[in-house]
Amino acid sequence: MSAPAVTPDWAFEREHWRRGFFRVAGVDEAGRGAWAGPVTVAAVILPGLATEYPFRDSKQLTAAQRETLAAEVRRVALAWAVEHAWPEEIGRLNILGATHAAAQRALARLDPAPQALVTDYLKLRTPLPLSAPPKADALSYSVAAASLLAKTERDRLMAELDTRHPGYGFAAHKGYGAPAHRAALERLGVSEVHRRSYAPIARLLEEQP
């Protein structure tokens, strides 16, 4: 019997509320492990009313559920923003550096600005009070909300890339190292949206005449 899904709450946000920081931004990313496309980071400030929301870690939901809940996040949030780091930036900064850079861009776009942060183990360099527990996307409403926006926006982009670069199957596997993706790379070669700094892609480039 599988363990029940964890339900998020406000525990991490409350730590900041008690210190007088009421605009707490949740931050999460999607696509760090993919071989192609961007890494996408979302930041969300929810109203600090300790309201229960249906938001959950995006990995626990179907695509249709994610789309419905992402629309609800955009409706209720005090502020939200989504930013991308594309393969060139990932190659230049490495995946962690590019994720941090996209997170900082998303946070800079929030209006009103956040007073504190909760991230999914993303230890950002920031003057703001920061909580960065592991699995925060399953534990914190704010981070779950950010996970929904990051995942749905990245999936939308990968579907667009599928039409611009047909044959790779981006809409299906979202750029991850699925067998169909590996087979397409052998057949078609490396595209401009592949992450050339990633070992499987770098090996293919070395093997190409």
PDB file of C-alpha atoms in Angstrom, residues 8-17 19 21-29 41-46 103 107 110 114-124 126 128-147:
ATOM      1  CA  PRO A   8       1.163  21.231   2.268  1.00  0.00           C
ATOM      2  CA  ASP A   9       0.613  23.686   5.103  1.00  0.00           C
ATOM      3  CA  TRP A  10       1.884  27.078   6.280  1.00  0.00           C
ATOM      4  CA  ALA A  11       4.560  25.909   8.751  1.00  0.00           C
ATOM      5  CA  PHE A  12       7.533  27.481   6.960  1.00  0.00           C
ATOM      6  CA  GLU A  13       5.657  30.672   6.115  1.00  0.00           C
ATOM      7  CA  ARG A  14       4.549  31.022   9.737  1.00  0.00           C
ATOM      8  CA  GLU A  15       8.173  31.094  10.859  1.00  0.00           C
ATOM      9  CA  HIS A  16       8.564  34.268   8.801  1.00  0.00           C
ATOM     10  CA  TRP A  17       5.153  35.701   9.758  1.00  0.00           C
ATOM     11  CA  ARG A  19       9.084  37.717  12.688  1.00  0.00           C
ATOM     12  CA  PHE A  21       7.637  39.203   7.323  1.00  0.00           C
ATOM     13  CA  PHE A  22       4.201  38.680   5.801  1.00  0.00           C
ATOM     14  CA  ARG A  23       5.007  38.742   2.082  1.00  0.00           C
ATOM     15  CA  VAL A  24       6.655  35.340   1.756  1.00  0.00           C
ATOM     16  CA  ALA A  25       7.547  34.166  -1.733  1.00  0.00           C
ATOM     17  CA  GLY A  26       7.632  30.470  -2.561  1.00  0.00           C
ATOM     18  CA  VAL A  27      10.185  29.529  -5.219  1.00  0.00           C
ATOM     19  CA  ASP A  28      10.445  26.306  -7.239  1.00  0.00           C
ATOM     20  CA  GLU A  29      11.890  25.103 -10.539  1.00  0.00           C
ATOM     21  CA  VAL A  41      11.701  28.990 -12.114  1.00  0.00           C
ATOM     22  CA  ALA A  42       8.534  30.448 -10.615  1.00  0.00           C
ATOM     23  CA  ALA A  43       8.079  32.701  -7.599  1.00  0.00           C
ATOM     24  CA  VAL A  44       4.698  33.196  -5.926  1.00  0.00           C
ATOM     25  CA  ILE A  45       3.461  35.296  -3.012  1.00  0.00           C
ATOM     26  CA  LEU A  46       0.152  34.030  -1.678  1.00  0.00           C
ATOM     27  CA  ALA A 103      15.152  32.555  -9.580  1.00  0.00           C
ATOM     28  CA  LEU A 107      11.948  37.421  -7.575  1.00  0.00           C
ATOM     29  CA  LEU A 110       7.421  40.411  -7.971  1.00  0.00           C
ATOM     30  CA  PRO A 114       8.851  39.690  -1.055  1.00  0.00           C
ATOM     31  CA  GLN A 115      10.041  40.112   2.511  1.00  0.00           C
ATOM     32  CA  ALA A 116      11.124  36.481   2.988  1.00  0.00           C
ATOM     33  CA  LEU A 117      11.517  33.317   0.925  1.00  0.00           C
ATOM     34  CA  VAL A 118      10.736  29.619   1.076  1.00  0.00           C
ATOM     35  CA  THR A 119      12.419  27.485  -1.587  1.00  0.00           C
ATOM     36  CA  ASP A 120      12.635  23.810  -2.445  1.00  0.00           C
ATOM     37  CA  TYR A 121      16.196  23.353  -1.148  1.00  0.00           C
ATOM     38  CA  LEU A 122      17.430  26.179  -3.376  1.00  0.00           C
ATOM     39  CA  LYS A 123      19.905  28.056  -1.198  1.00  0.00           C
ATOM     40  CA  LEU A 124      19.800  31.411  -2.914  1.00  0.00           C
ATOM     41  CA  THR A 126      19.829  36.814  -0.781  1.00  0.00           C
ATOM     42  CA  LEU A 128      16.052  38.191   2.660  1.00  0.00           C
ATOM     43  CA  PRO A 129      15.256  35.651   5.377  1.00  0.00           C
ATOM     44  CA  LEU A 130      15.325  32.265   3.643  1.00  0.00           C
ATOM     45  CA  SER A 131      13.958  28.825   4.464  1.00  0.00           C
ATOM     46  CA  ALA A 132      15.203  26.142   2.042  1.00  0.00           C
ATOM     47  CA  PRO A 133      13.965  22.754   3.282  1.00  0.00           C
ATOM     48  CA  PRO A 134      14.078  19.675   1.052  1.00  0.00           C
ATOM     49  CA  LYS A 135      10.782  18.634  -0.551  1.00  0.00           C
ATOM     50  CA  ALA A 136       9.279  22.049   0.177  1.00  0.00           C
ATOM     51  CA  ASP A 137       7.087  21.688  -2.924  1.00  0.00           C
ATOM     52  CA  ALA A 138       5.166  19.004  -1.014  1.00  0.00           C
ATOM     53  CA  LEU A 139       5.247  20.803   2.345  1.00  0.00           C
ATOM     54  CA  SER A 140       4.624  24.506   1.694  1.00  0.00           C
ATOM     55  CA  TYR A 141       1.583  26.059   0.015  1.00  0.00           C
ATOM     56  CA  SER A 142       3.737  28.835  -1.440  1.00  0.00           C
ATOM     57  CA  VAL A 143       6.310  26.480  -2.935  1.00  0.00           C
ATOM     58  CA  ALA A 144       3.594  24.115  -4.209  1.00  0.00           C
ATOM     59  CA  ALA A 145       2.013  27.099  -5.967  1.00  0.00           C
ATOM     60  CA  ALA A 146       5.369  27.975  -7.520  1.00  0.00           C
ATOM     61  CA  SER A 147       5.866  24.361  -8.620  1.00  0.00           C
TER      62      SER A 147
END
